[in-house]
């Protein structure tokens, strides 16, 4: 027997409809890649997003068609998300840091019809266009005067100008696809995660719970995590849902640029990957500055070292929430809200509502949640992928509906999750697993370390041993012994790195995380 409630499909247009109507004058602040800061209200974003919808409809974009964006975080990119999704088309976010060959592959695989891009990305667009014949129109986030020469593109401002805001939004099934994001991989191996309106809607609401992101209308939210990285962790839905002032930083994510934006806009909440937080911290230390309004940050996407959490909490009184998730999970899986600022915990936290976790051994049998026994981390939930786009026949769930994340973790009796490694990064020494993350965390606490990474190196007796790679802070020098002495007592004896190597810079991947694949390749390449 159906309940007697109004049919109200959970479609994503509702977030911006709500913000436009009830928080219309709340500011959306955007720093363009070219430098200047622009500001408008949610009502303006709403109006312009609908004008974009009209332009897309008049171009012939229909339900389920893919429209790609190749852009950093900005108000126009936000309008594009809603303008595309509002009419039931699929917003395919492209990461401008990916090699052009990989971008071309996924644009063609997704059959994107229209591409909306930043002017900064025009050189990529130029290259892409010749490899992607399916793209019918390129629109650059610019006015006529800003259009660069040599790219066959329409100016976004002219395209939407003067168009009616009267267009149908929503009115389709909440199961309709809304967003598409390919996970990283070598060309041809990238997998498309296809979010639905319903999954993003529910994830957006769950992310707002007090122990998850937990921000409100009284917060000023700075979205550092790019809109092309796993749904910007849901921020572009959560901020309009509560009517929080929303700050979008463009492409400049260095410490100085972020600090300036935080201070001038009064940012209280932000989210990004650990390397971004390291960069800001080093800037604050070097310049002897303190954030004056920032209260809480979320660090996710890679393990946050204890030294990093400690510095923000103890030195600046800023709460660090350590989150774990993945593109396939929309992306948040767990969040660790620390009990107080004096207690830095490096665990990744507890499952958020809507996510179920379990650990299994190599044969798929469940292992105990005793905080000691590592296992393969499996997940299921309303915002977890059940298949990859155009690979629907390749099952990715087991008989019980579980998805194997590819991460190795422990869970303790209170439900606290600790990621020990990516399965493919695990170091197996004498048949036992060594956690590269734990060694990295310990080494990153060395005052001279800017970044630390640990990979396995082949060993004749033990099979593999850990190799520590360190990028020192600017102007510092050190020795292997200094780091080994520092690790003494901080990690198990038998985890002690076999060698320490100093490099000028540790390579970062397209989403700003340490790229171990590239690191390994560089280490095995003859000098
Ligand atoms: P992506 O889909 O690119 O966001 O990558 C997801 C992967 O990043 C996860 O499967 C983990 O291996 C890793 N990851 C994300 N958050 C964390 C975290 N807090 N600690 C350790 N690894 C993480």
Short mmCIF file of C-alpha atoms and ligand atoms in Angstrom, two decimals:
data_model
loop_
_atom_site.label_atom_id
_atom_site.label_comp_id
_atom_site.label_asym_id
_atom_site.label_seq_id
_atom_site.Cartn_x
_atom_site.Cartn_y
_atom_site.Cartn_z
CA UNK A 1 0.00 0.00 0.00
CA UNK A 2 1.61 3.31 -1.01
CA UNK A 3 1.85 6.07 1.54
CA UNK A 4 -0.36 9.06 1.06
CA UNK A 5 2.26 11.71 0.50
CA UNK A 6 2.86 14.05 -2.42
CA UNK A 7 4.93 12.75 -5.29
CA UNK A 8 8.07 14.87 -5.14
CA UNK A 9 10.95 13.25 -7.03
CA UNK A 10 14.34 13.85 -5.40
CA UNK A 11 15.87 15.75 -8.30
CA UNK A 12 18.84 18.07 -7.95
CA UNK A 13 17.21 21.18 -9.43
CA UNK A 14 15.43 21.46 -6.06
CA UNK A 15 18.65 22.52 -4.33
CA UNK A 16 19.10 25.63 -6.44
CA UNK A 17 15.34 26.32 -6.70
CA UNK A 18 15.36 26.42 -2.89
CA UNK A 19 18.48 28.57 -2.58
CA UNK A 20 17.28 30.98 -5.28
CA UNK A 21 13.91 31.43 -3.63
CA UNK A 22 14.80 31.42 0.07
CA UNK A 23 18.44 32.51 0.13
CA UNK A 24 18.40 34.58 -3.04
CA UNK A 25 20.63 37.37 -1.77
CA UNK A 26 23.16 35.10 -0.05
CA UNK A 27 26.45 35.59 -1.84
CA UNK A 28 28.23 33.28 -4.20
CA UNK A 29 31.77 34.61 -4.51
CA UNK A 30 33.98 33.47 -7.31
CA UNK A 31 37.61 34.17 -8.08
CA UNK A 32 38.22 33.87 -11.77
CA UNK A 33 41.34 32.15 -13.04
CA UNK A 34 42.33 35.50 -14.49
CA UNK A 35 42.30 37.06 -10.99
CA UNK A 36 39.31 39.31 -10.30
CA UNK A 37 36.71 38.30 -7.72
CA UNK A 38 33.04 38.45 -8.73
CA UNK A 39 30.01 38.19 -6.44
CA UNK A 40 26.32 37.59 -6.97
CA UNK A 41 23.43 35.92 -5.10
CA UNK A 42 21.88 32.46 -5.34
CA UNK A 43 18.95 34.12 -7.13
CA UNK A 44 21.33 35.25 -9.89
CA UNK A 45 22.89 31.79 -10.15
CA UNK A 46 19.41 30.31 -10.37
CA UNK A 47 18.31 32.74 -13.09
CA UNK A 48 21.45 32.29 -15.17
CA UNK A 49 21.40 28.49 -14.79
CA UNK A 50 17.89 28.47 -16.23
CA UNK A 51 19.01 30.67 -19.11
CA UNK A 52 21.76 28.14 -19.78
CA UNK A 53 19.16 25.37 -19.73
CA UNK A 54 17.27 27.22 -22.42
CA UNK A 55 20.40 27.55 -24.53
CA UNK A 56 21.08 23.83 -24.16
CA UNK A 57 17.48 22.91 -25.04
CA UNK A 58 17.57 25.15 -28.09
CA UNK A 59 20.81 23.49 -29.15
CA UNK A 60 18.92 20.20 -29.02
CA UNK A 61 20.20 18.77 -25.75
CA UNK A 62 17.63 16.36 -24.37
CA UNK A 63 17.12 14.09 -21.37
CA UNK A 64 20.19 11.88 -20.73
CA UNK A 65 22.45 13.66 -23.26
CA UNK A 66 25.95 14.27 -21.93
CA UNK A 67 27.29 17.80 -21.56
CA UNK A 68 30.89 18.13 -20.39
CA UNK A 69 32.51 20.79 -18.23
CA UNK A 70 36.26 21.42 -18.20
CA UNK A 71 36.63 24.05 -15.52
CA UNK A 72 37.82 25.02 -12.07
CA UNK A 73 35.42 26.05 -9.31
CA UNK A 74 33.51 29.18 -10.24
CA UNK A 75 29.99 30.63 -10.20
CA UNK A 76 29.64 29.92 -13.92
CA UNK A 77 30.64 26.30 -13.36
CA UNK A 78 27.97 26.10 -10.65
CA UNK A 79 25.39 27.53 -13.05
CA UNK A 80 26.49 24.95 -15.61
CA UNK A 81 25.96 22.05 -13.20
CA UNK A 82 22.40 23.10 -12.48
CA UNK A 83 21.64 24.27 -16.00
CA UNK A 84 22.64 20.84 -17.34
CA UNK A 85 21.16 18.66 -14.60
CA UNK A 86 17.97 20.72 -14.28
CA UNK A 87 16.77 19.56 -17.69
CA UNK A 88 17.78 15.95 -17.09
CA UNK A 89 20.99 16.08 -19.15
CA UNK A 90 24.13 14.53 -17.63
CA UNK A 91 26.90 16.79 -16.37
CA UNK A 92 30.22 15.13 -17.21
CA UNK A 93 32.99 16.83 -15.21
CA UNK A 94 36.42 16.69 -16.84
CA UNK A 95 39.65 17.17 -14.90
CA UNK A 96 41.85 19.73 -16.75
CA UNK A 97 44.95 18.18 -15.18
CA UNK A 98 44.49 14.88 -17.03
CA UNK A 99 46.63 14.25 -20.12
CA UNK A 100 44.76 15.22 -23.32
CA UNK A 101 44.82 11.60 -24.57
CA UNK A 102 42.88 10.48 -21.49
CA UNK A 103 40.45 13.38 -21.76
CA UNK A 104 39.78 12.57 -25.41
CA UNK A 105 39.13 8.95 -24.54
CA UNK A 106 36.54 9.76 -21.89
CA UNK A 107 34.85 12.51 -23.92
CA UNK A 108 34.39 10.03 -26.76
CA UNK A 109 33.40 7.21 -24.43
CA UNK A 110 30.79 9.41 -22.78
CA UNK A 111 29.64 10.76 -26.19
CA UNK A 112 29.64 14.34 -24.88
CA UNK A 113 27.75 16.65 -27.24
CA UNK A 114 28.55 20.08 -25.79
CA UNK A 115 31.66 21.19 -23.91
CA UNK A 116 31.66 24.14 -21.48
CA UNK A 117 35.17 25.20 -20.51
CA UNK A 118 37.26 27.84 -18.77
CA UNK A 119 39.28 30.22 -20.98
CA UNK A 120 42.33 28.93 -19.10
CA UNK A 121 41.59 25.52 -20.61
CA UNK A 122 41.40 26.84 -24.21
CA UNK A 123 44.72 25.19 -25.20
CA UNK A 124 43.36 21.83 -24.00
CA UNK A 125 40.07 22.46 -25.84
CA UNK A 126 41.97 23.21 -29.03
CA UNK A 127 43.76 19.86 -28.86
CA UNK A 128 40.68 17.96 -27.74
CA UNK A 129 38.50 19.26 -30.56
CA UNK A 130 40.52 17.48 -33.22
CA UNK A 131 40.22 14.15 -31.36
CA UNK A 132 36.57 14.44 -30.39
CA UNK A 133 34.36 14.81 -33.48
CA UNK A 134 31.24 14.20 -31.38
CA UNK A 135 31.51 17.60 -29.71
CA UNK A 136 29.01 19.79 -31.55
CA UNK A 137 29.69 23.03 -29.72
CA UNK A 138 32.34 24.45 -27.44
CA UNK A 139 31.27 27.23 -25.06
CA UNK A 140 33.93 29.13 -23.14
CA UNK A 141 33.13 30.73 -19.78
CA UNK A 142 33.82 34.23 -21.10
CA UNK A 143 32.28 37.25 -22.76
CA UNK A 144 33.02 38.09 -26.39
CA UNK A 145 36.02 40.25 -25.54
CA UNK A 146 37.68 37.43 -23.59
CA UNK A 147 37.41 34.81 -26.32
CA UNK A 148 40.91 33.68 -27.29
CA UNK A 149 41.92 33.48 -30.94
CA UNK A 150 42.28 30.11 -32.61
CA UNK A 151 39.47 28.27 -30.79
CA UNK A 152 36.13 27.75 -32.50
CA UNK A 153 33.99 28.59 -29.50
CA UNK A 154 30.91 30.49 -28.39
CA UNK A 155 31.16 32.98 -25.52
CA UNK A 156 29.08 31.76 -22.56
CA UNK A 157 27.81 35.24 -21.75
CA UNK A 158 26.49 35.81 -25.28
CA UNK A 159 25.05 32.31 -25.39
CA UNK A 160 22.85 32.79 -22.34
CA UNK A 161 22.21 36.56 -22.65
CA UNK A 162 18.63 37.62 -23.15
CA UNK A 163 17.26 34.09 -22.94
CA UNK A 164 14.07 33.36 -21.08
CA UNK A 165 14.30 31.81 -17.63
CA UNK A 166 11.10 29.98 -18.34
CA UNK A 167 12.08 26.38 -18.88
CA UNK A 168 11.05 23.04 -17.45
CA UNK A 169 13.30 21.86 -14.62
CA UNK A 170 12.81 18.48 -13.01
CA UNK A 171 9.66 16.53 -13.80
CA UNK A 172 11.58 13.35 -14.61
CA UNK A 173 12.33 10.27 -12.52
CA UNK A 174 14.72 10.72 -9.59
CA UNK A 175 16.59 7.66 -10.89
CA UNK A 176 17.64 9.63 -14.00
CA UNK A 177 21.40 10.03 -14.45
CA UNK A 178 22.65 13.46 -13.30
CA UNK A 179 26.45 13.43 -13.27
CA UNK A 180 29.31 11.48 -14.74
CA UNK A 181 32.84 11.34 -13.34
CA UNK A 182 35.57 9.01 -14.59
CA UNK A 183 37.96 7.53 -12.06
CA UNK A 184 41.64 7.88 -12.79
CA UNK A 185 43.39 5.17 -14.74
CA UNK A 186 45.54 4.83 -17.80
CA UNK A 187 43.94 5.70 -21.16
CA UNK A 188 41.19 3.23 -21.91
CA UNK A 189 41.08 2.01 -18.36
CA UNK A 190 39.12 4.91 -16.86
CA UNK A 191 35.74 3.97 -15.49
CA UNK A 192 32.70 6.22 -15.56
CA UNK A 193 30.74 6.61 -12.34
CA UNK A 194 27.20 7.68 -13.24
CA UNK A 195 25.44 9.44 -10.38
CA UNK A 196 21.66 9.66 -10.30
CA UNK A 197 19.58 12.60 -9.08
CA UNK A 198 18.41 10.47 -6.19
CA UNK A 199 21.90 9.33 -5.13
CA UNK A 200 23.33 12.87 -5.20
CA UNK A 201 20.25 14.25 -3.47
CA UNK A 202 20.51 11.76 -0.61
CA UNK A 203 24.29 12.11 -0.39
CA UNK A 204 23.93 15.91 -0.27
CA UNK A 205 21.51 15.69 2.64
CA UNK A 206 23.55 13.08 4.54
CA UNK A 207 26.69 15.19 4.12
CA UNK A 208 25.02 17.98 6.08
CA UNK A 209 24.61 15.95 9.26
CA UNK A 210 26.38 17.46 12.29
CA UNK A 211 29.15 14.85 12.47
CA UNK A 212 29.72 14.78 8.70
CA UNK A 213 30.31 18.25 7.15
CA UNK A 214 27.85 19.81 9.56
CA UNK A 215 27.84 23.37 8.22
CA UNK A 216 24.87 25.71 8.26
CA UNK A 217 23.56 28.99 6.87
CA UNK A 218 25.80 30.80 9.34
CA UNK A 219 28.90 29.36 7.67
CA UNK A 220 30.94 30.67 4.79
CA UNK A 221 31.94 27.64 2.75
CA UNK A 222 35.08 27.61 0.61
CA UNK A 223 35.02 24.71 -1.88
CA UNK A 224 38.68 23.94 -2.50
CA UNK A 225 37.96 20.40 -3.63
CA UNK A 226 37.45 20.83 -7.37
CA UNK A 227 34.04 20.35 -8.91
CA UNK A 228 35.67 17.74 -11.19
CA UNK A 229 36.86 15.66 -8.22
CA UNK A 230 34.09 13.29 -7.14
CA UNK A 231 31.17 15.73 -7.11
CA UNK A 232 33.16 18.32 -5.12
CA UNK A 233 32.29 16.02 -2.20
CA UNK A 234 28.68 17.17 -2.43
CA UNK A 235 29.42 20.81 -1.51
CA UNK A 236 27.63 22.25 -4.54
CA UNK A 237 24.41 20.63 -3.29
CA UNK A 238 24.89 21.07 0.45
CA UNK A 239 25.77 24.81 0.38
CA UNK A 240 22.62 25.87 -1.54
CA UNK A 241 20.52 23.45 0.56
CA UNK A 242 21.26 25.44 3.72
CA UNK A 243 21.86 28.77 2.02
CA UNK A 244 25.49 29.09 3.13
CA UNK A 245 27.61 31.80 1.51
CA UNK A 246 29.62 29.90 -1.08
CA UNK A 247 33.17 30.82 -2.12
CA UNK A 248 34.70 29.32 -5.27
CA UNK A 249 38.46 29.79 -5.62
CA UNK A 250 39.21 29.16 -9.31
CA UNK A 251 42.48 27.49 -10.22
CA UNK A 252 44.84 29.10 -7.70
CA UNK A 253 45.03 26.76 -4.73
CA UNK A 254 48.40 27.79 -3.28
CA UNK A 255 48.63 28.79 0.38
CA UNK A 256 48.88 32.54 -0.23
CA UNK A 257 45.88 32.68 -2.61
CA UNK A 258 43.70 30.55 -0.34
CA UNK A 259 44.61 32.52 2.77
CA UNK A 260 43.79 35.82 1.11
CA UNK A 261 40.38 34.56 -0.03
CA UNK A 262 39.62 33.07 3.39
CA UNK A 263 40.40 36.29 5.18
CA UNK A 264 38.61 38.67 2.82
CA UNK A 265 35.46 36.55 2.62
CA UNK A 266 35.34 35.41 6.25
CA UNK A 267 35.51 31.71 5.39
CA UNK A 268 34.54 29.45 8.32
CA UNK A 269 34.46 26.03 6.63
CA UNK A 270 36.47 24.44 3.86
CA UNK A 271 37.29 21.07 2.31
CA UNK A 272 40.26 19.80 0.31
CA UNK A 273 42.95 17.14 -0.06
CA UNK A 274 45.87 16.95 2.43
CA UNK A 275 48.44 18.39 0.01
CA UNK A 276 46.38 21.60 -0.17
CA UNK A 277 46.30 21.79 3.64
CA UNK A 278 50.06 21.15 3.77
CA UNK A 279 50.57 24.02 1.33
CA UNK A 280 48.45 26.42 3.38
CA UNK A 281 50.17 25.34 6.60
CA UNK A 282 53.63 25.94 5.18
CA UNK A 283 52.52 29.37 4.01
CA UNK A 284 51.11 30.25 7.45
CA UNK A 285 54.29 29.08 9.18
CA UNK A 286 56.60 30.88 6.78
CA UNK A 287 54.67 34.16 6.92
CA UNK A 288 53.77 33.80 10.62
CA UNK A 289 50.07 34.34 9.90
CA UNK A 290 46.93 32.95 11.51
CA UNK A 291 43.52 32.42 9.91
CA UNK A 292 41.07 34.59 11.84
CA UNK A 293 37.69 33.21 10.74
CA UNK A 294 38.33 29.58 9.71
CA UNK A 295 36.78 27.15 12.22
CA UNK A 296 36.66 23.76 10.53
CA UNK A 297 38.28 21.98 7.61
CA UNK A 298 37.65 18.61 6.06
CA UNK A 299 40.66 16.74 4.76
CA UNK A 300 39.93 13.79 2.50
CA UNK A 301 40.96 11.98 -0.64
CA UNK A 302 44.20 10.71 0.92
CA UNK A 303 45.42 10.02 4.44
CA UNK A 304 45.91 13.14 6.55
CA UNK A 305 49.15 12.89 8.59
CA UNK A 306 48.85 13.38 12.34
CA UNK A 307 51.32 16.28 12.23
CA UNK A 308 49.01 18.12 9.87
CA UNK A 309 45.91 17.56 12.00
CA UNK A 310 47.81 18.52 15.12
CA UNK A 311 49.16 21.74 13.63
CA UNK A 312 45.74 23.02 12.58
CA UNK A 313 44.01 21.99 15.79
CA UNK A 314 46.64 22.87 18.37
CA UNK A 315 48.25 25.89 16.78
CA UNK A 316 45.30 27.58 15.12
CA UNK A 317 42.28 26.09 16.95
CA UNK A 318 40.83 24.84 13.63
CA UNK A 319 38.96 21.54 13.79
CA UNK A 320 40.15 18.96 11.25
CA UNK A 321 37.63 16.38 10.10
CA UNK A 322 39.34 13.50 8.41
CA UNK A 323 37.12 11.92 5.79
CA UNK A 324 37.45 8.88 3.58
CA UNK A 325 35.54 8.11 0.43
CA UNK A 326 35.85 7.56 -3.26
CA UNK A 327 34.35 8.63 -6.57
CA UNK A 328 32.22 5.47 -6.62
CA UNK A 329 30.69 6.53 -3.28
CA UNK A 330 29.57 10.04 -4.34
CA UNK A 331 32.10 10.25 -2.48
CA UNK A 332 31.84 10.37 1.36
CA UNK A 333 32.09 7.06 3.23
CA UNK A 334 33.35 7.90 6.71
CA UNK A 335 34.19 11.04 8.65
CA UNK A 336 36.10 11.48 11.86
CA UNK A 337 34.78 14.40 13.89
CA UNK A 338 37.38 14.73 16.67
CA UNK A 339 36.01 14.87 20.24
CA UNK A 340 38.03 18.02 20.94
CA UNK A 341 40.88 20.05 19.49
CA UNK A 342 43.44 18.54 21.86
CA UNK A 343 42.85 15.05 20.50
CA UNK A 344 44.19 14.63 16.98
CA UNK A 345 43.10 11.28 15.61
CA UNK A 346 44.35 9.98 12.30
CA UNK A 347 41.59 7.40 11.81
CA UNK A 348 39.22 7.98 8.93
CA UNK A 349 36.14 7.91 11.19
CA UNK A 350 32.80 6.17 11.29
CA UNK A 351 30.40 5.28 8.48
CA UNK A 352 28.05 8.13 7.69
CA UNK A 353 24.32 7.44 7.53
CA UNK A 354 23.49 5.71 4.27
CA UNK A 355 26.80 3.82 4.03
CA UNK A 356 27.42 0.28 5.23
CA UNK A 357 30.96 -1.16 5.65
CA UNK A 358 32.56 -4.55 6.16
CA UNK A 359 36.03 -6.13 5.97
CA UNK A 360 36.84 -9.39 4.21
CA UNK A 361 39.87 -11.65 3.74
CA UNK A 362 41.25 -12.67 0.32
CA UNK A 363 38.56 -15.36 0.03
CA UNK A 364 35.69 -12.96 0.77
CA UNK A 365 34.99 -14.16 4.34
CA UNK A 366 34.34 -11.43 6.90
CA UNK A 367 37.22 -10.65 9.28
CA UNK A 368 36.72 -9.43 12.86
CA UNK A 369 36.28 -5.74 13.62
CA UNK A 370 38.87 -5.73 16.38
CA UNK A 371 40.95 -2.73 15.33
CA UNK A 372 43.86 -5.05 14.50
CA UNK A 373 42.88 -7.39 11.67
CA UNK A 374 43.20 -5.72 8.27
CA UNK A 375 40.81 -6.69 5.50
CA UNK A 376 39.47 -5.63 2.14
CA UNK A 377 37.05 -2.78 2.71
CA UNK A 378 33.64 -3.42 1.12
CA UNK A 379 30.79 -0.91 0.98
CA UNK A 380 27.16 -0.61 0.00
CA UNK A 381 24.62 2.17 0.16
CA UNK A 382 22.19 4.45 -1.63
CA UNK A 383 24.99 6.54 -3.15
CA UNK A 384 27.41 3.73 -4.07
CA UNK A 385 27.90 2.70 -7.71
CA UNK A 386 26.44 -0.62 -8.88
CA UNK A 387 28.14 -0.61 -12.31
CA UNK A 388 30.33 1.58 -14.50
CA UNK A 389 28.92 3.54 -17.42
CA UNK A 390 28.85 1.51 -20.65
CA UNK A 391 30.37 -1.44 -18.79
CA UNK A 392 27.12 -2.46 -17.19
CA UNK A 393 27.71 -6.11 -18.04
CA UNK A 394 30.90 -6.26 -15.94
CA UNK A 395 29.55 -6.90 -12.46
CA UNK A 396 31.25 -4.87 -9.74
CA UNK A 397 29.17 -6.11 -6.81
CA UNK A 398 29.34 -9.49 -5.07
CA UNK A 399 26.30 -11.65 -4.40
CA UNK A 400 25.48 -9.63 -1.28
CA UNK A 401 25.57 -6.34 -3.18
CA UNK A 402 28.95 -5.28 -1.75
CA UNK A 403 31.48 -3.20 -3.70
CA UNK A 404 35.17 -3.82 -3.02
CA UNK A 405 36.79 -0.39 -2.59
CA UNK A 406 40.32 -1.66 -3.23
CA UNK A 407 41.33 -0.27 0.16
CA UNK A 408 42.74 -2.23 3.07
CA UNK A 409 41.49 -1.19 6.50
CA UNK A 410 40.82 -2.11 10.10
CA UNK A 411 37.64 -1.30 12.02
CA UNK A 412 37.59 -1.32 15.82
CA UNK A 413 34.84 -2.29 18.25
CA UNK A 414 33.43 1.23 18.22
CA UNK A 415 33.16 1.29 14.43
CA UNK A 416 36.24 3.46 13.90
CA UNK A 417 37.81 2.85 10.49
CA UNK A 418 41.52 3.10 9.78
CA UNK A 419 42.72 2.84 6.20
CA UNK A 420 46.09 1.11 6.19
CA UNK A 421 46.68 1.09 2.45
CA UNK A 422 45.41 0.94 -1.05
CA UNK A 423 45.46 -2.81 -1.90
CA UNK A 424 47.85 -2.13 -4.78
CA UNK A 425 50.18 -0.06 -2.54
CA UNK A 426 50.40 -2.63 0.23
CA UNK A 427 53.95 -3.63 1.15
CA UNK A 428 54.25 -7.32 1.92
CA UNK A 429 57.36 -8.04 3.95
CA UNK A 430 58.04 -11.60 5.04
CA UNK A 431 54.36 -12.37 4.38
CA UNK A 432 53.10 -9.57 6.68
CA UNK A 433 51.50 -6.32 5.59
CA UNK A 434 53.26 -3.07 6.35
CA UNK A 435 51.10 0.06 6.28
CA UNK A 436 52.74 2.62 4.01
CA UNK A 437 50.27 5.22 5.31
CA UNK A 438 51.42 4.81 8.92
CA UNK A 439 55.09 5.26 7.99
CA UNK A 440 54.22 8.28 5.82
CA UNK A 441 52.30 9.84 8.69
CA UNK A 442 55.20 9.36 11.07
CA UNK A 443 57.79 10.73 8.61
CA UNK A 444 55.60 13.72 7.68
CA UNK A 445 55.80 14.82 11.32
CA UNK A 446 59.53 15.55 10.90
CA UNK A 447 59.85 19.32 11.01
CA UNK A 448 61.97 19.38 7.85
CA UNK A 449 59.54 17.27 5.77
CA UNK A 450 57.23 18.94 3.25
CA UNK A 451 55.81 15.64 1.94
CA UNK A 452 56.60 11.98 2.56
CA UNK A 453 55.67 8.88 0.59
CA UNK A 454 56.43 5.21 1.11
CA UNK A 455 56.54 2.54 -1.61
CA UNK A 456 57.63 -1.08 -1.57
CA UNK A 457 61.05 -1.99 -2.98
CA UNK A 458 61.97 -5.55 -3.94
CA UNK A 459 64.09 -7.38 -1.35
CA UNK A 460 65.83 -10.74 -1.81
CA UNK A 461 65.00 -12.02 1.67
CA UNK A 462 61.74 -10.32 2.68
CA UNK A 463 60.10 -10.01 -0.73
CA UNK A 464 59.51 -6.30 -0.24
CA UNK A 465 60.72 -3.62 2.13
CA UNK A 466 59.54 -0.02 2.56
CA UNK A 467 61.38 2.79 0.82
CA UNK A 468 60.79 6.26 2.26
CA UNK A 469 60.81 9.18 -0.16
CA UNK A 470 60.97 12.67 1.29
CA UNK A 471 60.47 16.11 -0.19
CA UNK A 472 62.10 18.58 2.19
CA UNK A 473 60.73 22.01 2.99
CA UNK A 474 62.31 24.83 1.00
CA UNK A 475 65.86 25.60 2.19
CA UNK A 476 66.21 22.46 4.36
CA UNK A 477 68.82 19.70 4.15
CA UNK A 478 68.86 16.37 5.90
CA UNK A 479 70.23 12.83 5.88
CA UNK A 480 68.68 9.40 5.71
CA UNK A 481 69.93 8.68 9.23
CA UNK A 482 68.21 11.77 10.60
CA UNK A 483 64.86 10.45 9.33
CA UNK A 484 65.53 6.89 10.49
CA UNK A 485 66.40 8.18 13.97
CA UNK A 486 63.21 10.23 13.97
CA UNK A 487 61.11 7.17 13.10
CA UNK A 488 62.66 5.12 15.92
CA UNK A 489 59.91 4.49 18.47
CA UNK A 490 57.25 6.03 16.23
CA UNK A 491 56.70 2.92 14.10
CA UNK A 492 57.22 -0.82 14.62
CA UNK A 493 60.90 -1.84 14.35
CA UNK A 494 60.34 -4.18 11.44
CA UNK A 495 58.59 -1.42 9.49
CA UNK A 496 61.76 0.71 9.51
CA UNK A 497 62.42 1.83 5.88
CA UNK A 498 65.19 -0.02 4.12
CA UNK A 499 66.30 3.26 2.56
CA UNK A 500 65.44 6.94 2.51
CA UNK A 501 65.57 8.92 -0.69
CA UNK A 502 65.28 12.70 -1.00
CA UNK A 503 63.60 14.14 -4.08
CA UNK A 504 63.10 17.73 -5.23
CA UNK A 505 59.36 17.21 -5.56
CA UNK A 506 57.02 14.31 -4.98
CA UNK A 507 54.69 13.99 -8.00
CA UNK A 508 51.03 14.81 -7.42
CA UNK A 509 48.25 13.26 -9.49
CA UNK A 510 45.42 15.05 -11.26
CA UNK A 511 43.40 15.48 -8.05
CA UNK A 512 46.35 16.74 -5.98
CA UNK A 513 47.11 13.47 -4.22
CA UNK A 514 50.57 11.91 -4.07
CA UNK A 515 50.91 9.83 -7.23
CA UNK A 516 52.68 6.62 -6.20
CA UNK A 517 52.48 5.13 -9.68
CA UNK A 518 54.44 8.04 -11.11
CA UNK A 519 56.78 7.96 -8.13
CA UNK A 520 57.57 4.26 -8.63
CA UNK A 521 58.11 4.81 -12.36
CA UNK A 522 60.51 7.69 -11.66
CA UNK A 523 62.45 5.59 -9.17
CA UNK A 524 62.88 2.64 -11.50
CA UNK A 525 63.87 4.84 -14.45
CA UNK A 526 67.65 4.88 -14.94
CA UNK A 527 69.15 8.26 -13.99
P1 LIG B 1 39.11 8.98 -5.62
O1 LIG B 1 38.01 8.17 -6.16
O2 LIG B 1 40.04 9.51 -6.66
O3 LIG B 1 38.64 10.05 -4.71
O4 LIG B 1 40.04 8.02 -4.75
C1 LIG B 1 39.50 7.25 -3.73
C2 LIG B 1 40.62 6.60 -2.97
O5 LIG B 1 41.40 7.58 -2.29
C3 LIG B 1 40.14 5.68 -1.87
O6 LIG B 1 39.76 4.42 -2.35
C4 LIG B 1 41.36 5.64 -0.96
O7 LIG B 1 42.34 4.75 -1.45
C5 LIG B 1 41.90 7.05 -1.07
N1 LIG B 1 41.44 7.85 0.07
C6 LIG B 1 40.42 8.72 0.10
N2 LIG B 1 40.34 9.31 1.30
C7 LIG B 1 41.31 8.78 2.08
C8 LIG B 1 41.74 8.97 3.43
N3 LIG B 1 41.18 9.85 4.24
N4 LIG B 1 42.78 8.22 3.87
C9 LIG B 1 43.39 7.32 3.06
N5 LIG B 1 43.04 7.12 1.78
C10 LIG B 1 42.01 7.84 1.29
#
